[in-house]
Amino acid sequence: MNEILEALVKYAAILAFMLGVVAPVMVWVERRGMALIQDRRGPNRVGPFGLLQPLADAFKFIFKEEIIPAQADKVLYLAAPALALVPALTTFTVVPFGPTFNYAGKEIKLVVIDSDIGALMFLALAGLGVYSLICAGYGSYNKYSLLGSLRASAQLISYELSMGFAILAILVSTASFNLLDVIDYQNSMWNIVYQPLGFLVFLVTAFAETNRVPFDLPESESELVAGFNTEYGAMKFALFFMGEYVNMTTLSLLLAVLYLGGWQLYPGWTPPEGIVGAIIGVLITLAKVIFMMWLFVWVRFTLPRFRYDQLMKLGWKVLLPLSITNLVIVTILVNKGIL
Amino acid sequence: MTSLIAIVLLPFLGAVVNGILSFSNSKRAVTFTALATTGGSLVIALYTIWRYLTELSPQPIEYVLYKWLEKPLEIQISFLLDPLSAIMLFVVTFVGFFIHLYSTGYMSDDEGYGRYFAYLNLFMGMMLLLILGSNLLVTFIGWEGVGLCSYLLIGFYYKQDEPPRASMKAFVVNRIGDFAFLIAIFISFAHFATLEYREILNAIATNQQLQDTVYIFGLTLPALLALLLFIAATGKSAQLPLYVWLPDAMAGPTPVSALIHAATMVTAGVYLLTRTNLLFQLSPNILKLVTLISVATAFMAASIAIAQRDIKKVLAYSTVSQLGYMFLAAGVGAFVVSIFHLFTHAFFKALLFLGSGSVIHAMEGEQDIYKMGGLKQHLPHTYITFLIGTLAIAGFPPLAGFFSKDAILAYTYDHSKAIYFIGLITAGLTSFYMFRMFILTFHGEFRGTEEQRKHLHESPPSMTLPLWILAIGSAFVGFIGKIPFTHYDLFGKILSPVIVKLEEKAVHHDVLHEVLLITLSVVAALLGLVAAKVLYSQGPTGDERLKSIITAPLYTLLKGKYFVDELYTFVIVTPLRTTANILWRFVDQLIIDGTLHLAAGIVQLISALGSFTTTGNLRNYMLYFVIGIILLIAYTVG
Amino acid sequence: MKFLELLTNPSLTLIVFFPTLAAIPLLVANKRNEKRIKWYLLVVFTAEFLLSAYLVTLLYLKDGIKYFPLVADPTIPWLPRYGIAYRLAIDGISMPLILLTTFIMPIVILGSWSSIKKHWKLYGISLLILTTGILGAFLAYDLILFYIFWEVMLVPMYLIIGVWGGERRIYAAVKFFLYTLAGSLPMLLAILWLGWRFSKAAGYWSFHYLELLTMLLPPQEQLWLFIGFALAFAIKVPLFPLHTWLPDAHVEAPTGGSVILAAVLLKLGTYGFMRFGVPLFPHVKEEVIDLILVLSLIGIIYAALVAWVQEDMKKLIAYSSVAHLGFVTLGIFSMTEISWSGALLQMVNHGLSTGALFLLVGMIYERFHTKKFKELGGLAQPLPLLAFFLVFSAMASAGLPGLNGFVGELMILTGTYIGGYKIYTVIGAIGVILAALYLLRMLKETVWGEYTGAVKKDLHSYEKMALFPLAVLMLLIGIIPSVFIKPSQESILQTLKIYSVRKNYPKVTKPLIIPIDIDKEKK
Amino acid sequence: MSVVGFSHYFFLGLILFSIGALGALTRRNGITIFLSIELMLNSVNLILVSYASTNGNLAGQILVFFMFAIAAAEAAVGLAFFIAIYKHRRTINIDRLTFLRW
Amino acid sequence: MMLETVIFYLFASLAVIFALVVILHPDPVKATLSMVITLFSLAVIYLTIKAPLIAALQILLYTGAILVLFLFVIMLLNIQREISLPFSKPVQLWGSIVSVGFLIGIITNFAIKIKIEESVKNYSLVLIAESLFKENALSFIATGFLLLAAVVGATIIATKVKRG
């Protein structure tokens, strides 16, 4: 019974961090970052340096009137935002965010569920994201939203494939699905050095999975009027937004774990004993996640959006072959005993 | 005796050469080959006969040509020369040659000239095979070969529709006779392992036990053989049951009728009987049958002849009745006399036919005696020779017919009075129809068309010469046989070795008796002459008078040839044809094919049933599927 | 490879498979120039005939013996486990039939020179394969091999009738195929049963004909096996009730097809009886033999009568061949040496005379495009040579003495008489009269009578070449039959001796191997 | 696993299987039939895995592993068929798709 | 242990209910979505049987890929709701119910017979992987080819260009 309790506690901690801290900060960072890149001031009216702007947005979302389109398929329309959260809230359970340390005679692993098929579970749950898009598109009885949702789901599926191969390459070298082993494996050298190609592919697919800028064609403002969430206002839209940010953090966390050695300061670094080491490990992981988040925001406001066919061609004809070659190279090296 | 081979092979050679020549129409070459071959074989034949007969005691000479069949069936092609075959040889070659000569004239303007002589030579070859053959097989080859040639020659004018039908009828009827001959061959081979006459007859003669035991149907073996051979003879020599083909055979050219249907082929039956006379003498019941049939045929044919209008039909029926006489002689046991009558008949019947030929030739194919008359002054040669022939056949004393017919009647008299009496009447009838025809054609005024009158001319010498020779022959040949009141019987002496003498018969009876018989036959002949003269001196009206004498129905009966043809078609041909049709339509198509199609139908039915389940509806299939699974599980587990 | 070795030097295998080898270049031949294909086929078939003739004389005169010995090719084991081997052998009985087949083939090509208009290549190939099938069947000394060749024959014949036939050719072809096939299945069962029983009796499997001959089965079993074989052969012969496929097949088949069908294919049935039917099953009940005799008699009379009322010339001839083969079966089943040699000769005679008749019908059809008697008549005037050949072959098939038909019929009927079936001989002889009846009717309808139609060209050169050898042979067999019969005498004697030895052997209750040495056996 | 015995899983699988079968047998729409077949397939997988794991061997899981591949292939081809049929006949209501018959 | 039974009964009932929705719901999209839920709950049940690999695969393959494909096809073919009663002719309805009922009856009486001996579960991913790549390597490769064939087949069938 108690390890379930322990898992719940960890889950609550991370959830709170994600929703409470990450979401609002990211809203602020994104708006300020955008302004900074576009060489203009960001929101600075609400509180010092606009820090309370996210709060203002939240209030706006909460008090806005919930409009449901007349012909919309009530069940699907309302189910969509909920479904969007499903992958978001379940994928980070398998990703370790800190070193294991023993406290009061008991070893505590800083990961919600330490299952030996962690990576596989991640992939599985990530796949469920598609349904929210489809329900949104199909339920809101609107041409543009249907088109947007189909495009989004197509994009999601194709990039999921390349991500799967990239992750597979890592797992082949560590010979285990458990992400903790992945980190231990990186004691000698971080995977970014061993599998640079894999890292690149994973990075690109990460952007695609979260529908972030270069790949945010489905809800692109200019052509498809916000794609699948055209009909969504207020709280429903907020949920989508939150889901997106949580996804971003989980993916950055995963990236850190897979390629940047998780909580290792430098390859081979072992955290000091006890709770202090744990806290330092978590902080290091946090630093890598923040760097990745900043990268997301930075890329969003520099790269132009892909056209749909370029998107698809990139997905199938560039990334997929690259990831497969990466996998092949890695397997050969592993077979030879080099990696 | 290579001469025998030469005699036989020459006509065959002629046939082949003429066959080839028939495609190119060079008449001269054809005539030359025809006459050369038959002439050659005649000369060789005369020479061999002369050398053979002048020997002291002429033994039969056998000459084996080659082995026809060896392993299972010992048969060889071999020839036999003995008095009987010598005489027949003389008749065939002599009459044959002159008929060839005659037909060069008669057929000169016919485009099938080559083909005609090819057939005629082939016939001569086959006839020689028949009479010279030393075993049943060679005779049989000749027998059917002759039938084939008569088929071809009767159907010579194939363009008209009558000859082909007549030729087919002739061949089929002959075939029925040959059927019996074939059975005889099987029996003889089964029992004596050979077909040689000499061996068969010796085997029967020596084996007493064989003669007595009943073989089958109450007949002893020799009796059965005799019966079969007699049936074959009736087929070939046109006796009562199977004579119908001879009158129709007149559809062929006249020389053909002369050669085949008067002189040679039809006599083959008589030759066969005499050749195997032992068989007949050993089976008295068969002899009785022969006499009965022969006398009936003679009388019936003569009675039909008196009411016929076609000149050749009259002669045909007269041949049938004369053959009846020959068989009568054989029936009463006087085989020598039957051959003698055959000998004389060959001459005067050939003469009569050729005479009628020249008449028809003059009248451009007209054969109806009603449309002739008064030809005396136009065809003098034909007139005289025809007269000699008619006198000979009627049986007037100095001529050949008298001697042979009288001898037959004499022997019949000894045998049984009733049959002698019928014979006598037939003799009278014979002279009556002969003189009726003679008067209607040569006396009275010309009843033909004007244009025929202009065209009337005497036949060329090539035709009249054979007429004269045959006339002389039929006049003097009578003296060869037995002359009444004397013991002189050259013919008997020649033939005696061939005839088997079982028990001595009272050959010689007193002079008074002979005188009576002769006067009776002469009186019969005279009566016939007078009646004909009286009735027909004013032309064809005589027939009405005849009808009034012998009551109308009888006359129509005679005119319609006893309606035998219609009887045959009614009794045999039509029922056979209907059964054949029934067999074909009903049995073949309906029953056998029916069952086949029935089976096919059933299969189709079952397959239609099968296709009923495939409705195309997926749901049904799934339901069947589930039910199937249920059954399966229930079976395995339940 | 022993097989190749056999193929290269003169051997029975070469005769059998030479046509198939010759078919291969045909495959690549250009479809269009049919002229070259025709000449090629003619050359091939004549070569085949010369080859077979050469080999036969070679074997016949080898050691100067005056009869035709049993000569076998070296056997090549095929399925040793079941004793099935590639065994070919020729003896007195199959020799004349082999020569007949190879002799007829070039004539068939000449016969169909101008009557076959399309697909000559396929026609050629099917003919070649058909020849292999027939020759193989005649020479096979292993029952399974015999059955295989027996089936190989079916397909090409089906094609020939089906593709180049008349209007109802499909019906006829299918009927022919199904009939023969249905018949041959019981035979296969019988063969397998025989092989199996032999393995029981002798301990090892074998389908070798001579070995099977040494085995004696209980009478009841023999009866069933005999029925199995008899059914297949009776359909092929054809015997009375099973003959309805023949007229259809003949009427619809092209000239070449019906000549082969008549001249050779029917003989397989009778050959089958002679080779396998009679010797293998001696203890078959007397009633069965009588039944077959009665059926063949019915066949003779029935077919003759039906032929007499036919409207179609080809159908008439088809029924006539049913009658003729009735004679042959009559001869075979009266089980005497004379009737057997007569039957063998009659097979060859029938091939020649009916073959000629079919060729002539083909030629008439080519000129007048009709086979109905009503539309024919008076051929003697425009086509004298054709008329001559027609009369000649009609007379030959009617059994006129001096020609080939008579010799066969004489020996058969004499043999039947000696065999003790007196009444059957008399009824059989009636067949001779009826033969004359319908053949003369045919002549009356076609050759004689008035001719009013257009001028037709008489026989072309190739037609003469086709008919002339047949006529010559018909005449020769008629005049000097002993030359043709002597070679096969010894084999017939031997087969009958084997038959009598096996027949006299007491009946057995279970399969038993009995040593058969013919020489010791008393006459 | 100890409390929830194999029979529970078995009955769950059975119920799901029968629902799938009923669906397949009665529905008219092609896709729904296809879905219910997938359902039947999964119920069998469930029973297979539960039975294998109660007996402690892994064969069941491996078998199910392959089952997934096959199910995927089958779904792909099946749907391709439906698309083709739709293009041709404008409907996938199987009552009207009865052209495959004599 | 209470948790597991609760989870099992919860998700089992969830699965059954949504399975019924799948076969009863006229709108195919709704049916497919309810199918997603049933399969997801099945995946959870797999977890309770201690077969996480199968659960993960179930979610990854089935709910993630196949049912998405179904949805795609439904949208592509624009299949409307079924107008009349979802079931066709009543006779078939009752026929099928009876037959399925019969089927269950047979299977259950068969199932009762088999005896189950509980034994320790030694589940581990390595063991599965090992047997997968050693004993069943052949079928593994065969499935590979099967999938290839399915891909090629599906593309050809679905995208056959209408010639002429």
Coordinates of N, CA, C and O in Angstrom, one line a residue, chain B residues 470-572:
Chain B
L470 N -23.4 -68.4 -133.9 CA -24.2 -69.0 -132.8 C -25.4 -69.8 -133.4 O -25.8 -70.9 -132.9
A471 N -25.9 -69.3 -134.5 CA -27.1 -70.0 -135.2 C -26.6 -71.4 -135.6 O -27.2 -72.4 -135.2
I472 N -25.5 -71.4 -136.2 CA -25.0 -72.7 -136.7 C -24.8 -73.6 -135.5 O -25.2 -74.8 -135.4
G473 N -24.2 -73.0 -134.4 CA -23.9 -73.8 -133.2 C -25.2 -74.4 -132.7 O -25.3 -75.6 -132.5
S474 N -26.2 -73.5 -132.5 CA -27.4 -74.0 -131.8 C -28.1 -75.0 -132.8 O -28.9 -75.8 -132.3
A475 N -27.8 -74.9 -134.0 CA -28.4 -75.9 -134.9 C -27.8 -77.3 -134.7 O -28.5 -78.3 -134.5
F476 N -26.5 -77.4 -134.7 CA -25.8 -78.7 -134.8 C -25.3 -79.2 -133.5 O -25.0 -80.4 -133.3
V477 N -25.3 -78.4 -132.5 CA -24.6 -78.8 -131.2 C -25.5 -79.9 -130.6 O -25.0 -80.7 -129.8
G478 N -26.8 -80.0 -131.0 CA -27.6 -81.0 -130.4 C -27.1 -82.4 -130.6 O -27.3 -83.3 -129.7
F479 N -26.3 -82.6 -131.7 CA -26.0 -84.0 -132.0 C -24.9 -84.5 -131.1 O -24.5 -85.7 -131.1
I480 N -24.3 -83.6 -130.3 CA -23.2 -84.1 -129.4 C -23.8 -85.0 -128.3 O -23.2 -86.0 -127.9
G481 N -25.0 -84.6 -127.9 CA -25.6 -85.3 -126.7 C -26.1 -86.7 -127.2 O -25.8 -87.2 -128.3
K482 N -27.0 -87.2 -126.4 CA -27.6 -88.5 -126.6 C -28.7 -88.4 -127.7 O -29.6 -87.6 -127.6
I483 N -28.5 -89.2 -128.7 CA -29.5 -89.2 -129.8 C -30.5 -90.3 -129.5 O -30.0 -91.4 -129.3
P484 N -31.7 -89.9 -129.5 CA -32.7 -91.0 -129.1 C -32.6 -92.2 -130.1 O -32.1 -92.0 -131.2
F485 N -33.0 -93.3 -129.7 CA -33.0 -94.5 -130.5 C -31.6 -95.0 -130.7 O -31.4 -96.1 -131.3
T486 N -30.6 -94.3 -130.3 CA -29.2 -94.9 -130.6 C -28.5 -94.8 -129.2 O -28.9 -94.2 -128.3
H487 N -27.4 -95.5 -129.2 CA -26.6 -95.5 -127.9 C -25.5 -94.5 -127.9 O -24.7 -94.4 -127.1
Y488 N -25.6 -93.7 -129.0 CA -24.5 -92.7 -129.2 C -24.8 -91.6 -128.2 O -25.8 -90.9 -128.2
D489 N -23.8 -91.4 -127.3 CA -24.0 -90.3 -126.3 C -22.6 -89.7 -126.0 O -22.0 -90.0 -125.0
L490 N -22.1 -88.9 -126.9 CA -20.7 -88.4 -126.8 C -20.6 -87.6 -125.5 O -19.8 -87.8 -124.6
F491 N -21.6 -86.8 -125.3 CA -21.6 -85.9 -124.1 C -21.5 -86.7 -122.8 O -20.6 -86.5 -122.0
G492 N -22.4 -87.7 -122.7 CA -22.5 -88.5 -121.5 C -21.1 -89.2 -121.3 O -20.6 -89.2 -120.1
K493 N -20.5 -89.6 -122.4 CA -19.2 -90.4 -122.3 C -18.2 -89.4 -121.6 O -17.5 -89.7 -120.7
I494 N -18.2 -88.1 -122.1 CA -17.2 -87.2 -121.6 C -17.4 -86.9 -120.1 O -16.5 -87.0 -119.3
L495 N -18.6 -86.7 -119.8 CA -18.9 -86.3 -118.4 C -18.9 -87.4 -117.4 O -18.8 -87.2 -116.2
S496 N -19.0 -88.6 -117.9 CA -19.3 -89.7 -116.9 C -18.3 -89.8 -115.7 O -18.8 -89.9 -114.6
P497 N -17.0 -89.6 -116.0 CA -16.1 -89.7 -114.7 C -16.5 -88.7 -113.7 O -16.4 -88.9 -112.5
V498 N -17.1 -87.6 -114.0 CA -17.4 -86.6 -113.0 C -18.6 -87.0 -112.2 O -18.6 -86.8 -110.9
I499 N -19.6 -87.7 -112.8 CA -20.8 -88.0 -112.1 C -20.6 -89.3 -111.3 O -20.1 -90.3 -111.9
V500 N -21.0 -89.3 -110.1 CA -20.8 -90.5 -109.3 C -22.0 -91.4 -109.5 O -23.2 -90.9 -109.4
K501 N -21.7 -92.6 -109.8 CA -22.9 -93.6 -110.0 C -23.1 -94.3 -108.8 O -22.3 -95.2 -108.4
L502 N -24.1 -94.0 -108.0 CA -24.4 -94.8 -106.8 C -25.0 -96.1 -107.1 O -24.3 -97.2 -106.9
E503 N -26.2 -96.1 -107.7 CA -26.7 -97.5 -108.0 C -27.2 -97.4 -109.5 O -27.6 -96.4 -110.0
E504 N -27.1 -98.5 -110.1 CA -27.4 -98.5 -111.6 C -28.9 -98.1 -111.7 O -29.8 -98.6 -111.0
K505 N -29.1 -97.2 -112.7 CA -30.5 -96.8 -112.9 C -30.9 -97.4 -114.3 O -30.1 -97.5 -115.2
A506 N -32.2 -97.7 -114.4 CA -32.6 -98.3 -115.7 C -32.5 -97.2 -116.8 O -33.3 -96.4 -117.0
V507 N -31.2 -97.1 -117.4 CA -31.0 -96.0 -118.3 C -31.7 -96.2 -119.6 O -32.4 -95.4 -120.0
H508 N -31.7 -97.4 -120.0 CA -32.2 -97.6 -121.4 C -33.6 -98.2 -121.4 O -33.8 -99.3 -120.9
H509 N -34.6 -97.4 -121.9 CA -35.9 -98.1 -122.0 C -36.3 -98.3 -123.4 O -35.7 -97.7 -124.3
D510 N -37.4 -99.1 -123.6 CA -37.6 -99.6 -125.0 C -37.9 -98.5 -126.0 O -38.3 -97.4 -125.6
V511 N -37.8 -98.8 -127.2 CA -37.9 -97.9 -128.3 C -39.3 -97.2 -128.3 O -39.5 -96.0 -128.4
L512 N -40.3 -98.0 -128.1 CA -41.7 -97.6 -128.2 C -41.9 -96.4 -127.2 O -42.4 -95.3 -127.5
H513 N -41.3 -96.6 -126.1 CA -41.5 -95.6 -125.1 C -40.9 -94.3 -125.5 O -41.5 -93.3 -125.4
E514 N -39.7 -94.5 -126.1 CA -39.0 -93.3 -126.6 C -39.8 -92.5 -127.6 O -40.0 -91.3 -127.6
V515 N -40.3 -93.3 -128.6 CA -41.1 -92.7 -129.7 C -42.2 -91.9 -129.1 O -42.4 -90.7 -129.4
L516 N -42.9 -92.5 -128.1 CA -44.1 -91.8 -127.5 C -43.6 -90.4 -127.0 O -44.2 -89.4 -127.2
L517 N -42.5 -90.5 -126.2 CA -42.1 -89.2 -125.5 C -41.7 -88.1 -126.6 O -42.2 -87.0 -126.5
I518 N -41.0 -88.6 -127.6 CA -40.6 -87.6 -128.6 C -41.8 -87.0 -129.3 O -41.9 -85.8 -129.4
T519 N -42.7 -87.8 -129.7 CA -43.9 -87.3 -130.4 C -44.6 -86.3 -129.5 O -44.9 -85.2 -129.9
L520 N -44.8 -86.7 -128.2 CA -45.5 -85.8 -127.3 C -44.8 -84.4 -127.3 O -45.5 -83.4 -127.5
S521 N -43.5 -84.4 -127.1 CA -42.8 -83.1 -127.0 C -42.9 -82.3 -128.3 O -43.2 -81.1 -128.3
V522 N -42.8 -83.0 -129.5 CA -42.9 -82.3 -130.7 C -44.3 -81.7 -130.9 O -44.5 -80.5 -131.2
V523 N -45.3 -82.6 -130.5 CA -46.7 -82.1 -130.6 C -46.9 -80.8 -129.8 O -47.4 -79.8 -130.2
A524 N -46.3 -80.8 -128.5 CA -46.4 -79.7 -127.6 C -45.9 -78.4 -128.3 O -46.5 -77.4 -128.4
A525 N -44.7 -78.6 -128.9 CA -44.0 -77.5 -129.6 C -44.9 -77.0 -130.7 O -45.2 -75.8 -130.8
L526 N -45.4 -77.9 -131.5 CA -46.3 -77.5 -132.7 C -47.5 -76.7 -132.1 O -47.8 -75.7 -132.6
L527 N -48.1 -77.3 -131.1 CA -49.3 -76.7 -130.6 C -49.0 -75.2 -130.3 O -49.7 -74.3 -130.7
G528 N -47.9 -75.0 -129.5 CA -47.5 -73.6 -129.2 C -47.4 -72.7 -130.4 O -48.0 -71.7 -130.5
L529 N -46.7 -73.3 -131.5 CA -46.5 -72.5 -132.7 C -47.8 -72.1 -133.3 O -48.1 -70.9 -133.5
V530 N -48.7 -73.1 -133.4 CA -50.0 -72.9 -134.1 C -50.8 -71.8 -133.3 O -51.2 -70.8 -133.8
A531 N -50.8 -72.0 -132.0 CA -51.6 -71.1 -131.1 C -51.1 -69.6 -131.4 O -51.8 -68.7 -131.6
A532 N -49.7 -69.5 -131.3 CA -49.2 -68.2 -131.4 C -49.6 -67.6 -132.8 O -50.0 -66.5 -132.9
K533 N -49.4 -68.5 -133.9 CA -49.7 -68.0 -135.3 C -51.2 -67.5 -135.3 O -51.4 -66.4 -135.7
V534 N -52.0 -68.4 -134.7 CA -53.5 -68.0 -134.8 C -53.7 -66.7 -134.1 O -54.3 -65.8 -134.6
L535 N -53.2 -66.6 -132.9 CA -53.6 -65.5 -132.0 C -53.0 -64.2 -132.6 O -53.6 -63.1 -132.7
Y536 N -51.7 -64.3 -133.0 CA -51.0 -63.0 -133.1 C -50.7 -62.6 -134.6 O -49.9 -61.7 -134.9
S537 N -51.3 -63.4 -135.6 CA -51.0 -63.1 -137.0 C -51.4 -61.6 -137.2 O -50.7 -60.9 -138.0
Q538 N -52.5 -61.1 -136.6 CA -52.9 -59.7 -137.0 C -52.2 -58.7 -136.0 O -52.7 -57.6 -135.8
G539 N -51.2 -59.1 -135.2 CA -50.6 -58.1 -134.4 C -51.0 -58.2 -133.0 O -51.6 -59.2 -132.6
P540 N -50.7 -57.2 -132.2 CA -50.8 -57.3 -130.7 C -52.2 -57.5 -130.2 O -52.4 -57.9 -129.0
T541 N -53.2 -57.4 -131.1 CA -54.6 -57.6 -130.6 C -54.7 -59.0 -130.1 O -55.6 -59.3 -129.2
G542 N -53.8 -59.9 -130.5 CA -53.9 -61.2 -130.0 C -54.0 -61.3 -128.5 O -54.6 -62.2 -127.9
D543 N -53.4 -60.3 -127.8 CA -53.4 -60.4 -126.3 C -54.8 -60.4 -125.8 O -55.1 -61.2 -124.9
E544 N -55.7 -59.5 -126.4 CA -57.0 -59.5 -125.8 C -57.6 -60.9 -126.0 O -58.2 -61.4 -125.1
R545 N -57.4 -61.4 -127.2 CA -58.0 -62.7 -127.4 C -57.5 -63.7 -126.4 O -58.2 -64.5 -125.7
L546 N -56.1 -63.6 -126.1 CA -55.5 -64.6 -125.1 C -56.2 -64.3 -123.8 O -56.6 -65.3 -123.1
K547 N -56.5 -63.0 -123.5 CA -57.1 -62.7 -122.2 C -58.4 -63.4 -122.1 O -58.8 -64.0 -121.1
S548 N -59.2 -63.3 -123.2 CA -60.5 -63.9 -123.1 C -60.4 -65.4 -122.9 O -61.2 -66.0 -122.2
I549 N -59.4 -66.0 -123.5 CA -59.3 -67.5 -123.4 C -59.0 -67.8 -122.0 O -59.7 -68.6 -121.3
I550 N -58.0 -67.2 -121.4 CA -57.6 -67.7 -120.1 C -58.1 -66.8 -119.0 O -57.5 -66.5 -118.0
T551 N -59.3 -66.2 -119.2 CA -60.0 -65.4 -118.2 C -59.1 -64.2 -117.7 O -57.9 -64.3 -117.4
A552 N -59.8 -63.0 -117.6 CA -59.1 -61.7 -117.3 C -58.2 -61.8 -116.1 O -57.0 -61.5 -116.1
P553 N -58.7 -62.2 -114.9 CA -57.8 -62.1 -113.7 C -56.5 -62.9 -113.9 O -55.4 -62.4 -113.6
L554 N -56.6 -64.1 -114.5 CA -55.4 -64.9 -114.6 C -54.4 -64.1 -115.5 O -53.2 -63.9 -115.2
Y555 N -54.9 -63.4 -116.5 CA -54.1 -62.7 -117.5 C -53.4 -61.5 -116.7 O -52.1 -61.3 -116.8
T556 N -54.2 -60.8 -115.9 CA -53.5 -59.7 -115.2 C -52.5 -60.2 -114.2 O -51.4 -59.7 -114.1
L557 N -52.8 -61.4 -113.6 CA -51.9 -62.0 -112.7 C -50.5 -62.2 -113.5 O -49.5 -61.8 -113.0
L558 N -50.7 -62.8 -114.7 CA -49.5 -63.1 -115.4 C -48.8 -61.8 -115.8 O -47.6 -61.7 -115.7
K559 N -49.6 -60.9 -116.3 CA -49.0 -59.6 -116.8 C -48.2 -59.0 -115.6 O -47.1 -58.4 -115.8
G560 N -48.8 -59.1 -114.4 CA -48.2 -58.4 -113.3 C -47.1 -59.2 -112.7 O -46.7 -59.0 -111.5
K561 N -46.6 -60.3 -113.4 CA -45.5 -61.1 -112.9 C -45.8 -61.7 -111.5 O -45.0 -61.7 -110.6
Y562 N -47.2 -62.2 -111.3 CA -47.6 -62.7 -110.1 C -47.3 -61.8 -108.9 O -47.3 -62.2 -107.7
F563 N -47.0 -60.5 -109.3 CA -46.9 -59.5 -108.2 C -45.8 -59.9 -107.1 O -45.9 -59.6 -106.0
V564 N -44.8 -60.7 -107.6 CA -43.9 -61.2 -106.6 C -43.0 -60.0 -106.1 O -42.8 -59.9 -104.9
D565 N -42.7 -59.1 -107.0 CA -41.8 -58.0 -106.5 C -42.5 -57.2 -105.4 O -42.0 -57.0 -104.3
E566 N -43.8 -56.9 -105.7 CA -44.5 -56.2 -104.7 C -44.6 -57.0 -103.4 O -44.4 -56.5 -102.3
L567 N -44.8 -58.3 -103.5 CA -44.9 -59.2 -102.3 C -43.6 -59.0 -101.5 O -43.6 -58.7 -100.3
Y568 N -42.4 -59.1 -102.2 CA -41.1 -59.1 -101.5 C -41.0 -57.7 -100.8 O -40.7 -57.7 -99.6
T569 N -41.3 -56.7 -101.5 CA -41.1 -55.4 -100.9 C -42.0 -55.3 -99.6 O -41.6 -54.9 -98.5
F570 N -43.3 -55.8 -99.8 CA -44.2 -55.7 -98.7 C -43.8 -56.6 -97.5 O -43.8 -56.1 -96.4
V571 N -43.3 -57.8 -97.8 CA -43.0 -58.7 -96.7 C -41.7 -58.4 -96.1 O -41.5 -58.5 -94.9
I572 N -40.7 -58.1 -97.0 CA -39.3 -58.0 -96.4 C -38.8 -56.5 -96.3 O -38.5 -56.0 -95.3

